[in-house]
Coordinates of C-alpha atoms in Angstrom, one line a residue:
Chain A
M30 CA -43.6 -7.6 13.0
G31 CA -40.5 -9.2 11.5
C32 CA -37.3 -9.8 13.3
P33 CA -34.9 -6.9 13.3
V34 CA -32.3 -7.3 10.5
K35 CA -28.8 -7.5 11.9
K36 CA -26.5 -5.5 9.7
R37 CA -23.2 -7.3 9.1
P38 CA -20.2 -5.0 9.8
I39 CA -18.0 -4.5 6.7
D40 CA -14.4 -5.3 7.3
P41 CA -12.2 -2.6 5.7
V42 CA -9.2 -4.9 5.6
A43 CA -11.2 -7.6 3.7
C44 CA -12.6 -5.0 1.3
G45 CA -9.2 -3.3 0.7
F46 CA -7.3 -6.5 0.0
A47 CA -10.2 -7.8 -2.2
A48 CA -10.1 -4.6 -4.2
I49 CA -6.3 -4.9 -4.6
G50 CA -6.7 -8.6 -5.5
V51 CA -9.2 -7.9 -8.3
T52 CA -7.0 -5.1 -9.7
L53 CA -4.0 -7.3 -9.7
A54 CA -5.7 -10.2 -11.3
Y55 CA -7.2 -8.0 -14.0
A56 CA -3.8 -6.3 -14.6
G57 CA -2.1 -9.7 -14.8
W58 CA -4.7 -10.9 -17.4
Q59 CA -3.9 -7.9 -19.5
F60 CA -0.2 -8.6 -19.8
P61 CA 1.0 -10.3 -23.0
R62 CA 0.9 -14.1 -23.0
L63 CA 3.8 -16.2 -24.2
G64 CA 3.1 -18.3 -27.2
G65 CA 4.4 -21.5 -25.7
V66 CA 3.3 -23.5 -22.6
V67 CA 5.3 -21.5 -20.1
P68 CA 3.4 -18.8 -18.2
G69 CA 4.0 -15.2 -19.2
P70 CA 4.8 -12.1 -17.2
G71 CA 1.1 -11.7 -16.1
F72 CA 0.8 -15.2 -14.6
F73 CA 2.3 -14.5 -11.1
P74 CA 0.5 -11.1 -10.5
M75 CA -2.7 -12.8 -11.6
V76 CA -2.1 -15.7 -9.1
C77 CA -1.3 -13.2 -6.4
G78 CA -4.5 -11.2 -7.1
L79 CA -6.7 -14.3 -7.1
A80 CA -5.0 -15.6 -3.9
M81 CA -5.6 -12.2 -2.2
L82 CA -9.2 -12.3 -3.2
A83 CA -9.6 -15.9 -1.9
F84 CA -7.8 -15.1 1.4
A85 CA -9.9 -11.9 1.9
L86 CA -13.1 -14.0 1.6
P87 CA -13.0 -15.6 5.1
L88 CA -12.5 -12.1 6.7
F89 CA -15.4 -10.7 4.6
I90 CA -17.6 -13.6 5.7
A91 CA -16.6 -13.2 9.3
G92 CA -17.6 -9.5 9.1
R93 CA -15.6 -8.7 12.2
P94 CA -16.1 -5.2 13.4
R95 CA -12.7 -3.5 13.3
P96 CA -12.8 -0.3 15.4
V97 CA -9.7 1.5 14.3
Q98 CA -8.3 4.0 16.8
W99 CA -6.1 6.1 14.6
V100 CA -5.1 8.3 17.5
A101 CA -5.2 7.8 21.3
T102 CA -6.8 11.2 21.9
Q103 CA -7.7 14.1 19.6
Q104 CA -4.6 15.9 20.9
Q105 CA -2.4 13.4 19.1
A106 CA -4.1 14.0 15.8
R107 CA -2.6 17.4 15.3
P108 CA 1.1 16.4 15.5
L109 CA 0.5 13.3 13.4
I110 CA -1.1 15.1 10.5
A111 CA 1.4 18.0 10.9
L112 CA 4.3 15.6 10.7
I113 CA 3.0 13.9 7.6
L114 CA 2.4 17.3 5.9
A115 CA 5.9 18.5 7.0
L116 CA 7.5 15.4 5.5
T117 CA 5.6 15.9 2.3
L118 CA 6.7 19.5 2.1
Y119 CA 10.3 18.5 2.9
L120 CA 10.4 16.0 0.0
L121 CA 8.7 18.5 -2.4
L122 CA 11.3 21.2 -1.5
W123 CA 14.2 18.7 -1.8
H124 CA 15.7 20.4 -5.0
W125 CA 14.8 24.0 -3.9
V126 CA 16.0 24.4 -0.3
P127 CA 19.6 23.3 0.8
F128 CA 19.8 20.2 2.9
L129 CA 21.1 21.9 6.1
I130 CA 18.3 24.4 6.1
R131 CA 15.4 22.1 5.2
T132 CA 16.5 19.4 7.6
A133 CA 17.2 21.7 10.5
L134 CA 13.7 23.2 9.9
L135 CA 12.1 19.8 9.8
A136 CA 13.8 18.7 13.0
I137 CA 12.7 21.9 14.8
V138 CA 9.2 21.5 13.6
L139 CA 9.2 17.8 14.7
L140 CA 10.4 18.8 18.2
R141 CA 8.0 21.7 18.5
L142 CA 5.1 19.4 17.5
A143 CA 6.0 17.3 20.6
S144 CA 5.9 20.5 22.7
V145 CA 9.7 20.8 23.2
G146 CA 10.6 24.5 23.9
W147 CA 11.9 26.7 21.1
R148 CA 15.4 27.0 22.4
R149 CA 15.9 23.3 23.0
A150 CA 14.2 22.4 19.7
T151 CA 16.4 24.8 17.8
F152 CA 19.6 23.6 19.5
A153 CA 18.8 19.8 19.2
G154 CA 17.5 20.2 15.6
C155 CA 20.6 22.1 14.4
L156 CA 23.0 19.8 16.2
T157 CA 21.4 16.6 14.8
T158 CA 21.3 18.1 11.3
L159 CA 25.0 19.1 11.5
A160 CA 25.9 15.6 12.8
L161 CA 24.1 13.9 10.0
W162 CA 25.7 16.3 7.4
A163 CA 29.1 15.7 8.8
G164 CA 28.6 11.9 8.9
F165 CA 27.1 11.5 5.4
F166 CA 28.6 14.4 3.4
L167 CA 32.1 14.8 5.0
G168 CA 32.5 11.1 6.0
L169 CA 30.7 9.3 3.1
H170 CA 30.6 11.9 0.4
V171 CA 26.8 11.7 0.0
N172 CA 25.5 14.9 -1.4
F173 CA 21.9 15.6 -0.3
D174 CA 21.4 18.6 -2.6
Chain B
M10 CA 37.9 -25.8 5.4
S11 CA 40.9 -25.1 7.7
S12 CA 42.5 -22.6 5.2
E13 CA 39.2 -20.6 5.0
L14 CA 38.9 -20.6 8.7
T15 CA 42.5 -19.5 9.1
A16 CA 41.9 -16.7 6.5
A17 CA 38.8 -15.6 8.4
L18 CA 40.7 -15.6 11.7
T19 CA 43.5 -13.5 10.1
Q20 CA 40.9 -11.0 8.9
L21 CA 39.3 -10.9 12.3
L22 CA 42.6 -9.8 13.8
E23 CA 42.6 -6.6 11.8
A24 CA 42.2 -3.6 14.0
R25 CA 39.7 -1.9 11.6
I26 CA 37.3 -5.0 11.7
V27 CA 37.5 -5.1 15.5
G28 CA 36.9 -1.4 15.6
F29 CA 33.8 -1.5 13.4
L30 CA 32.5 -4.5 15.3
T31 CA 32.9 -2.7 18.6
A32 CA 31.3 0.5 17.2
G33 CA 28.4 -1.7 15.9
V34 CA 28.0 -3.3 19.3
G35 CA 27.9 0.1 20.9
L36 CA 25.3 1.4 18.5
G37 CA 23.3 -1.8 18.8
M38 CA 23.3 -1.5 22.6
L39 CA 22.1 2.1 22.2
F40 CA 19.3 1.0 19.9
G41 CA 18.4 -1.9 22.1
A42 CA 18.4 0.1 25.4
L43 CA 16.3 2.9 24.0
P44 CA 12.6 1.8 24.1
G45 CA 11.0 2.3 20.7
L46 CA 14.2 1.6 18.8
T47 CA 14.8 -2.0 17.7
A48 CA 17.6 -4.1 16.3
T49 CA 15.8 -4.2 13.0
M50 CA 15.5 -0.4 12.9
G51 CA 19.1 0.0 13.8
I52 CA 20.4 -2.3 11.1
A53 CA 17.9 -0.9 8.5
L54 CA 19.0 2.7 9.3
L55 CA 22.7 1.9 9.3
V56 CA 23.0 -0.3 6.2
P57 CA 23.5 2.7 4.0
L58 CA 26.4 3.8 6.2
T59 CA 28.2 0.5 5.5
F60 CA 27.7 0.8 1.7
W61 CA 31.1 2.6 1.5
L62 CA 32.9 0.0 3.6
P63 CA 34.5 -3.2 2.4
T64 CA 32.2 -6.2 2.9
D65 CA 33.9 -7.6 6.0
Q66 CA 34.0 -4.3 7.8
G67 CA 30.5 -3.4 6.9
L68 CA 29.3 -6.8 8.1
A69 CA 31.3 -6.5 11.3
M70 CA 29.4 -3.3 12.1
L71 CA 25.9 -4.7 11.2
L72 CA 26.4 -8.0 13.1
G73 CA 27.7 -5.9 16.0
I74 CA 24.4 -4.0 16.0
Y75 CA 22.4 -7.2 15.8
C76 CA 24.3 -8.9 18.7
G77 CA 24.4 -5.7 20.8
A78 CA 20.8 -4.7 20.5
I79 CA 19.1 -7.8 21.7
P80 CA 20.8 -8.2 25.2
A81 CA 20.6 -4.4 25.7
G82 CA 16.9 -4.6 25.2
G83 CA 16.8 -6.5 28.5
I84 CA 18.3 -3.5 30.5
P85 CA 15.2 -1.2 30.4
A86 CA 13.0 -4.3 30.6
I87 CA 14.7 -5.2 33.9
L88 CA 15.1 -1.7 35.4
L89 CA 12.1 0.2 34.0
N90 CA 9.6 -2.6 33.0
V91 CA 9.8 -1.2 29.4
P92 CA 11.1 -3.7 26.9
G93 CA 13.9 -2.1 24.8
T94 CA 13.2 -4.5 21.9
P95 CA 10.2 -6.8 21.2
A96 CA 12.6 -9.8 22.1
S97 CA 12.8 -8.6 25.7
I98 CA 9.1 -8.6 26.4
A99 CA 9.4 -11.8 28.4
A100 CA 12.4 -10.4 30.3
T101 CA 10.1 -7.8 32.0
W102 CA 8.0 -10.5 33.7
D103 CA 10.7 -11.7 36.1
G104 CA 13.4 -9.1 35.5
Y105 CA 11.4 -6.1 36.7
A106 CA 10.0 -8.1 39.6
L107 CA 13.6 -8.9 40.7
S108 CA 14.4 -5.2 40.3
Q109 CA 11.5 -4.3 42.5
K110 CA 12.8 -6.7 45.1
G111 CA 16.1 -4.8 45.2
R112 CA 18.0 -7.4 43.1
A113 CA 18.4 -5.4 39.9
D114 CA 22.2 -6.1 39.8
L115 CA 21.6 -9.8 39.9
A116 CA 19.0 -9.5 37.2
L117 CA 21.4 -7.5 35.0
K118 CA 24.1 -10.0 35.5
I119 CA 21.8 -12.9 34.6
N120 CA 20.8 -11.0 31.5
V121 CA 24.4 -10.6 30.4
F122 CA 25.3 -14.3 31.1
A123 CA 22.2 -15.8 29.6
S124 CA 22.5 -13.6 26.5
L125 CA 26.1 -14.6 26.0
F126 CA 25.2 -18.3 26.5
G127 CA 22.4 -18.0 24.0
Q128 CA 24.4 -16.2 21.4
L129 CA 27.4 -18.5 21.7
L130 CA 25.2 -21.6 21.4
G131 CA 23.5 -20.1 18.4
V132 CA 26.9 -19.5 16.8
L133 CA 27.9 -23.1 17.5
F134 CA 24.8 -24.3 15.8
L135 CA 25.6 -22.0 12.8
A136 CA 29.1 -23.3 12.6
L137 CA 28.1 -27.0 12.8
A138 CA 24.9 -27.1 10.8
A139 CA 25.3 -24.4 8.1
F140 CA 27.7 -26.3 5.8
P141 CA 25.7 -29.6 5.8
I142 CA 22.4 -27.8 5.2
A143 CA 24.0 -25.7 2.4
S144 CA 25.5 -28.8 0.7
L145 CA 22.1 -30.4 0.7
A146 CA 20.6 -27.2 -0.7
L147 CA 23.2 -27.1 -3.5
R148 CA 21.6 -30.3 -4.9
M149 CA 18.2 -28.7 -5.2
G150 CA 16.9 -27.5 -8.6
P151 CA 14.5 -24.7 -9.5
A152 CA 11.4 -26.8 -8.6
E153 CA 12.8 -27.6 -5.1
Y154 CA 13.6 -23.9 -4.6
F155 CA 10.0 -23.0 -5.6
G156 CA 8.8 -25.5 -3.0
L157 CA 11.1 -24.2 -0.4
G158 CA 10.0 -20.6 -1.1
V159 CA 6.3 -21.6 -0.8
F160 CA 7.1 -23.4 2.5
G161 CA 9.0 -20.3 3.8
L162 CA 6.0 -18.1 2.9
S163 CA 3.5 -20.5 4.4
L164 CA 5.1 -19.9 7.8
M165 CA 3.7 -16.4 7.8
A166 CA 0.4 -17.8 9.1
G167 CA 2.2 -19.2 12.2
V168 CA 3.9 -15.9 13.0
S169 CA 0.7 -13.8 12.6
G170 CA -0.7 -14.7 16.1
K171 CA -4.4 -14.3 16.2
R172 CA -4.4 -12.4 12.9
V173 CA -3.8 -15.4 10.7
W174 CA -5.8 -14.2 7.7
E175 CA -4.5 -10.7 7.9
G176 CA -1.0 -12.1 8.0
V177 CA -1.6 -14.3 4.9
L178 CA -3.0 -11.3 3.1
A179 CA 0.0 -9.1 4.1
G180 CA 2.3 -11.9 2.7
T181 CA 0.4 -12.0 -0.5
L182 CA 0.7 -8.2 -0.8
G183 CA 4.4 -8.6 -0.3
L184 CA 4.5 -11.1 -3.2
A185 CA 2.5 -8.7 -5.3
L186 CA 4.9 -5.9 -4.5
A187 CA 7.8 -8.1 -5.6
T188 CA 6.3 -8.4 -9.1
V189 CA 7.0 -4.6 -9.7
G190 CA 9.8 -4.1 -12.2
L191 CA 11.1 -6.1 -15.1
D192 CA 9.8 -9.6 -15.5
P193 CA 12.7 -12.0 -14.6
L194 CA 12.3 -14.1 -17.7
T195 CA 11.0 -11.8 -20.4
A196 CA 12.2 -8.4 -19.1
Y197 CA 8.6 -7.1 -19.7
P198 CA 8.0 -4.1 -17.4
R199 CA 5.3 -4.7 -14.8
F200 CA 3.5 -2.1 -12.7
T201 CA 6.2 0.5 -13.4
F202 CA 3.7 3.2 -14.4
G203 CA 6.3 4.5 -16.9
L204 CA 8.7 5.4 -14.1
P205 CA 12.3 4.2 -15.0
E206 CA 13.1 4.1 -11.3
L207 CA 10.7 1.2 -10.8
L208 CA 12.3 -1.0 -13.6
D209 CA 14.6 -2.5 -11.0
G210 CA 11.6 -3.3 -8.7
V211 CA 10.6 -2.0 -5.3
A212 CA 13.9 -1.3 -3.5
F213 CA 13.9 -3.5 -0.4
I214 CA 15.9 -1.4 2.1
P215 CA 13.8 1.9 1.8
V216 CA 10.7 -0.2 2.3
M217 CA 12.1 -1.7 5.4
I218 CA 13.3 1.7 6.7
G219 CA 9.8 3.1 6.1
L220 CA 7.9 0.2 7.7
F221 CA 10.1 -0.2 10.8
G222 CA 11.5 3.4 11.1
L223 CA 9.0 6.1 10.1
G224 CA 6.0 3.8 10.5
E225 CA 7.0 3.1 14.1
V226 CA 7.4 6.8 14.8
L227 CA 4.0 7.6 13.3
A228 CA 2.4 4.8 15.4
A229 CA 4.2 6.1 18.5
I230 CA 3.0 9.7 18.0
S231 CA -0.5 8.6 17.4
A232 CA -0.4 6.6 20.7
G233 CA 1.1 9.5 22.7
V234 CA 4.3 9.9 24.6
T235 CA 5.0 7.1 27.1
P236 CA 6.6 8.4 30.2
F237 CA 9.4 6.2 31.6
G238 CA 8.9 7.1 35.2
A239 CA 9.4 3.8 36.9
T240 CA 11.7 3.7 39.9
T241 CA 14.8 1.5 40.0
H242 CA 15.9 -0.4 43.0
R243 CA 19.5 -1.4 43.1
S244 CA 21.1 -3.4 45.8
A245 CA 24.3 -2.4 47.5
D246 CA 25.7 -6.0 47.8
A247 CA 25.7 -7.3 44.2
P248 CA 26.5 -11.0 43.9
A249 CA 29.6 -12.0 41.9
L250 CA 28.9 -13.2 38.3
Q251 CA 30.1 -16.8 39.0
R252 CA 27.5 -17.1 41.9
C253 CA 24.7 -16.1 39.5
V254 CA 25.6 -18.5 36.8
G255 CA 25.2 -21.9 38.5
P256 CA 21.5 -21.9 39.3
V257 CA 20.5 -20.6 35.9
L258 CA 22.7 -22.8 33.7
G259 CA 19.9 -25.4 33.0
S260 CA 17.3 -22.7 32.1
S261 CA 19.8 -20.9 29.9
L262 CA 20.5 -24.2 28.0
L263 CA 16.8 -24.9 27.6
G264 CA 16.1 -21.3 26.5
S265 CA 19.1 -21.4 24.0
L266 CA 17.9 -24.6 22.4
I267 CA 14.4 -23.2 22.0
G268 CA 15.8 -20.0 20.7
V269 CA 18.0 -21.7 18.1
F270 CA 15.0 -23.7 16.8
V271 CA 12.6 -20.8 16.7
G272 CA 15.2 -18.6 15.1
A273 CA 15.8 -21.2 12.3
V274 CA 12.0 -21.1 11.5
P275 CA 11.6 -18.4 8.9
A276 CA 10.1 -15.1 10.2
A277 CA 9.7 -16.2 13.8
G278 CA 11.7 -13.9 16.0
G279 CA 13.1 -13.4 19.4
D280 CA 9.8 -12.3 21.0
I281 CA 8.2 -15.6 20.2
A282 CA 11.2 -17.6 21.2
A283 CA 11.6 -15.8 24.6
I284 CA 7.9 -16.3 25.4
I285 CA 8.0 -20.0 24.5
A286 CA 11.2 -20.5 26.5
W287 CA 9.9 -18.7 29.6
D288 CA 6.7 -20.8 29.4
Q289 CA 8.6 -24.1 29.0
S290 CA 11.0 -23.3 31.8
R291 CA 8.0 -22.6 34.0
R292 CA 6.3 -25.9 33.1
L293 CA 9.5 -27.8 33.9
S294 CA 10.2 -26.0 37.1
P295 CA 9.2 -27.4 40.5
N296 CA 8.6 -23.8 41.7
R297 CA 6.2 -22.7 39.1
E298 CA 4.7 -20.0 41.4
E299 CA 8.0 -18.1 41.4
F300 CA 7.7 -17.4 37.7
G301 CA 6.5 -13.9 37.1
Q302 CA 7.3 -12.9 40.7
G303 CA 11.1 -12.6 40.1
S304 CA 12.4 -16.0 39.1
T305 CA 16.0 -16.0 38.0
R306 CA 15.4 -19.2 36.0
G307 CA 12.5 -17.5 34.1
L308 CA 14.6 -14.5 33.3
A309 CA 17.6 -16.6 32.2
A310 CA 15.4 -18.7 29.9
A311 CA 13.8 -15.7 28.3
C312 CA 17.1 -13.8 27.8
A313 CA 19.0 -16.9 26.4
A314 CA 16.2 -17.7 23.9
A315 CA 15.9 -14.1 22.7
N316 CA 19.7 -14.2 21.9
A317 CA 20.0 -17.7 20.6
V318 CA 17.5 -16.8 17.9
I319 CA 20.4 -14.9 16.2
G320 CA 22.3 -18.1 15.4
G321 CA 19.2 -20.0 14.2
A322 CA 18.0 -17.1 12.1
M323 CA 21.5 -16.6 10.5
T324 CA 21.7 -20.3 9.7
T325 CA 18.4 -20.2 7.7
M326 CA 19.3 -16.9 6.1
M327 CA 22.8 -17.9 5.0
T328 CA 22.1 -21.4 3.9
L329 CA 18.7 -21.0 2.2
G330 CA 18.4 -17.3 1.6
I331 CA 15.2 -17.1 3.7
P332 CA 15.2 -14.7 6.6
G333 CA 14.9 -16.3 10.0
D334 CA 13.7 -13.1 11.7
A335 CA 13.2 -9.4 10.9
P336 CA 16.8 -8.3 11.5
S337 CA 18.2 -11.1 9.3
A338 CA 15.7 -10.0 6.6
V339 CA 17.4 -6.6 6.6
L340 CA 20.8 -8.3 6.6
I341 CA 19.9 -10.1 3.4
G342 CA 19.5 -6.6 1.8
A343 CA 22.9 -5.6 3.3
L344 CA 24.6 -8.7 1.9
L345 CA 23.1 -8.1 -1.6
I346 CA 24.4 -4.5 -1.5
H347 CA 27.8 -5.9 -0.8
G348 CA 27.5 -8.3 -3.8
V349 CA 26.9 -11.5 -1.8
Q350 CA 23.7 -13.5 -2.5
P351 CA 22.7 -15.4 0.6
G352 CA 21.9 -19.0 -0.1
P353 CA 23.8 -22.3 -0.7
L354 CA 26.0 -20.8 -3.4
M355 CA 27.5 -18.5 -0.7
F356 CA 28.9 -21.6 0.9
R357 CA 30.6 -22.6 -2.4
D358 CA 31.8 -19.2 -3.6
H359 CA 32.4 -17.2 -0.4
R360 CA 33.5 -19.8 2.1
T361 CA 35.9 -17.4 3.9
L362 CA 33.1 -14.9 4.2
V363 CA 30.9 -17.6 5.9
W364 CA 33.6 -18.3 8.4
T365 CA 34.2 -14.6 8.9
I366 CA 30.5 -14.1 9.7
V367 CA 30.6 -17.1 12.2
L368 CA 33.7 -15.6 14.0
L369 CA 32.3 -12.1 13.9
L370 CA 29.1 -13.3 15.6
A371 CA 31.2 -15.1 18.3
L372 CA 33.4 -12.0 18.8
A373 CA 30.3 -9.7 18.9
A374 CA 28.8 -11.9 21.6
L375 CA 31.9 -11.6 23.8
V376 CA 32.3 -7.8 23.2
T377 CA 28.6 -7.4 24.0
A378 CA 28.9 -9.3 27.3
S379 CA 32.0 -7.3 28.3
V380 CA 30.2 -4.0 27.5
G381 CA 27.1 -5.3 29.2
L382 CA 28.9 -6.0 32.5
L383 CA 30.4 -2.5 32.5
G384 CA 27.8 -0.4 30.9
S385 CA 24.4 -1.6 32.0
A386 CA 23.9 1.3 34.4
P387 CA 24.7 4.2 32.0
L388 CA 22.6 2.5 29.3
A389 CA 19.7 2.3 31.7
R390 CA 19.9 6.1 32.1
L391 CA 19.8 6.5 28.3
A392 CA 16.4 4.8 28.3
R393 CA 15.0 8.0 29.9
V394 CA 15.8 10.1 26.9
P395 CA 12.5 11.9 26.1
A396 CA 10.6 10.3 23.2
P397 CA 10.5 13.4 20.9
Y398 CA 14.3 13.5 20.5
L399 CA 14.3 9.8 19.6
W400 CA 11.5 10.3 17.1
M401 CA 13.3 13.2 15.5
A402 CA 16.5 11.2 15.2
V403 CA 14.7 8.2 13.7
V404 CA 12.8 10.4 11.1
L405 CA 16.0 12.2 10.0
L406 CA 18.0 8.9 9.9
S407 CA 15.2 7.3 7.8
I408 CA 15.4 10.1 5.3
T409 CA 19.1 10.3 5.0
G410 CA 19.5 6.5 5.1
A411 CA 17.0 5.9 2.4
Y412 CA 18.6 8.5 0.1
A413 CA 22.2 7.5 0.8
L414 CA 21.6 4.0 -0.6
N415 CA 21.4 5.1 -4.3
N416 CA 21.5 8.9 -4.0
S417 CA 17.9 8.7 -5.2
L418 CA 15.0 10.9 -4.1
T419 CA 12.7 8.1 -5.4
D420 CA 14.0 5.9 -2.6
V421 CA 13.1 8.6 0.0
W422 CA 9.5 8.8 -1.5
L423 CA 9.3 5.0 -1.4
M424 CA 10.4 5.0 2.3
F425 CA 7.8 7.7 3.0
I426 CA 5.0 5.8 1.4
A427 CA 6.1 2.6 3.1
G428 CA 6.1 4.4 6.4
L429 CA 2.5 5.6 5.8
A430 CA 1.5 2.1 4.8
G431 CA 3.2 0.7 7.8
F432 CA 1.3 3.1 10.1
V433 CA -2.1 2.2 8.4
L434 CA -1.4 -1.5 8.5
R435 CA -0.4 -1.4 12.2
K436 CA -3.6 0.4 13.0
L437 CA -5.6 -2.1 11.1
E438 CA -3.8 -4.9 13.0
V439 CA -2.3 -6.3 9.9
P440 CA 1.1 -7.9 10.8
L441 CA 4.1 -6.5 8.9
G442 CA 6.4 -9.5 9.2
P443 CA 4.6 -11.5 6.5
L444 CA 4.7 -8.5 4.1
V445 CA 8.5 -8.4 4.3
L446 CA 8.6 -12.2 3.9
G447 CA 6.5 -12.0 0.7
L448 CA 8.7 -9.2 -0.7
I449 CA 11.8 -11.2 -0.1
L450 CA 10.6 -14.6 -1.2
G451 CA 8.4 -13.4 -4.2
P452 CA 11.3 -13.2 -6.7
M453 CA 12.6 -16.6 -5.5
I454 CA 9.2 -18.3 -5.8
E455 CA 8.3 -16.8 -9.2
S456 CA 11.5 -17.1 -11.0
N457 CA 12.1 -20.7 -9.8
L458 CA 8.6 -21.9 -10.7
R459 CA 8.9 -20.4 -14.2
R460 CA 12.4 -21.8 -14.6
A461 CA 11.2 -25.2 -13.6
L462 CA 8.3 -25.0 -16.1
V463 CA 10.8 -24.0 -18.9
L464 CA 12.9 -27.1 -18.0
S465 CA 9.9 -29.4 -17.9
R466 CA 8.5 -27.8 -21.1
G467 CA 5.4 -26.6 -19.3
D468 CA 4.6 -29.9 -17.7
W469 CA 3.3 -29.1 -14.1
S470 CA 3.0 -32.8 -13.1
T471 CA 6.8 -33.3 -13.3
I472 CA 7.4 -30.5 -10.8
F473 CA 4.9 -31.7 -8.3
A474 CA 6.0 -35.3 -8.7
R475 CA 9.5 -34.5 -7.3
P476 CA 9.6 -35.9 -3.7
L477 CA 11.3 -32.9 -2.1
V478 CA 8.9 -30.5 -3.7
L479 CA 6.0 -32.6 -2.5
V480 CA 7.5 -32.6 1.1
F481 CA 7.8 -28.8 1.0
L482 CA 4.3 -28.3 -0.3
V483 CA 2.7 -30.7 2.2
A484 CA 4.6 -29.0 5.0
A485 CA 3.5 -25.6 3.6
A486 CA -0.1 -26.7 3.6
A487 CA 0.3 -27.9 7.2
A488 CA 2.0 -24.7 8.3
L489 CA -0.6 -22.6 6.6
F490 CA -3.8 -24.4 7.6
G491 CA -2.6 -25.6 11.1
P492 CA -2.9 -22.1 12.7
V493 CA -6.2 -21.5 10.8
A494 CA -7.6 -24.7 12.3
A495 CA -6.3 -23.8 15.7
L496 CA -7.9 -20.3 15.5
R497 CA -11.2 -21.9 14.5
R498 CA -11.0 -24.3 17.4
T499 CA -10.3 -21.4 19.8
Q500 CA -13.2 -19.4 18.4
H501 CA -15.5 -22.4 18.6
N502 CA -14.5 -23.1 22.3
R503 CA -14.8 -19.5 23.4
P504 CA -18.5 -19.4 24.2
A505 CA -18.2 -22.5 26.4
A506 CA -15.2 -21.1 28.2
L507 CA -17.0 -17.8 28.8
S508 CA -20.1 -19.6 30.2
R509 CA -17.9 -21.5 32.7

């Protein structure tokens, strides 16, 4: 009977940064080199990549378990994902839907996701949107459309 | 010097500057008093608004926000046990205890006095030390600037707490992000993926807005709403201000000196300064047991240190171009937008502006103290605004603020991506401060190293043989590996401590 083999936990931070480091170092190596003795445009990214790889090594060796609690409870997952999707949609619709409509809608959605009542959400969302529009468009001549 | 000081004083008397400064203080106090909103967020969100203002008026507003937010963060800390900003964490320890004992008015007055004391001492340090430091910095060449940049970056290990390696990695990621765009020497495009918008590099302000605005909201939503339901006990017989001042004068001075020093150290902020000052004040006090139970001296030391950081941080930022803390990092972006490059050249080319900043900071401290004495109670009520409304306001301001900088949708996407990255990094316990430091110092380190190599015809030994470079690099190694060694010692001693 052999001893039970302890599985070392893999640190996602160490792996992620090591992967970025390798990519950076490789990309830096691919940049053109200057003919002279002065380092070219790829030198600094390559150094950054190698440094990242070197600094990720201690974390990788330590193999610290990193239990990531993305949300406190499952109830918080829904508004978080919905907000990210709503923001993505908002940015994708930037050139298609006028600022006042898309921003008011986003504000109402945001407040509704946090369980604010329809009436309050609509009032607060529209008021904030109007205030922003007045401040930026009327005051500073920033056109959001 | 006197002519520039006179010119700055004349500028300061303009009604519009005083108006923008007061508006900035008001907004800053709003951001400080609302838990979840910080001075950094306030400055980052409002930088785009000042883009259309003349430099002095824009700076008046931003410095007002900076000076208003930090003391106001102490109000919810004292009354609700909820720090308004990270810098007011230490104020909760004694401030809330005082509040629970029915001495909230005394605690609020100490907060006002110690904050004013700390801010004014910080401004005095800025006025006295900035010009000599800048004149020394003017004699430095590219090699010395490279060494200074490396030293500034190495301090990221010290400010990363227990997450030293994560902090160093985040700093390196910041350096890597700084390489996006045209190469400073050859104009060769790097990591632009064919997008012309990225030729100028990663825009600094949208990244900051994303990291500290949207990222914070996402993290708050994932953690759930925090109800601010604590009760506030206020006494009917509030002591006069002059009676509060005497007993806490020594602690305020100690806290201010610690705050100025910590503020001058790149990337170390008010939270660290306040904790150190509170601890040192406790160690020096004959009544140690009072600390944490409602000690007026503990509260004064914490509040003074958190505010004195402003002067120290501004000195490092203005003289060397290195941010002293997170708000001053955003202020660098604001100064660049207004066509002023922070660093020693600012003291040669924009001397009046330097004095304007010094006087604006002093005036902002006085305005903040006046508003603080009158408006602590209404601001405390604001701290009970439900979190969803705050989140909505921050998300909308993040979007509009990021767009208004350059009228560019790319900046809004950049802010969105930075917000997502900020959320993920927070959850993975990777500190964000070093990332910002790397992003700011990256161009300085790279361009100066390569410039130094051009001057020395590629000879590395001449760079490292320069005494000041060597001093900076040795200090950098000590700053980087000191916290690592301390962490190893702690980890090594932990089993023994546990067994005891």
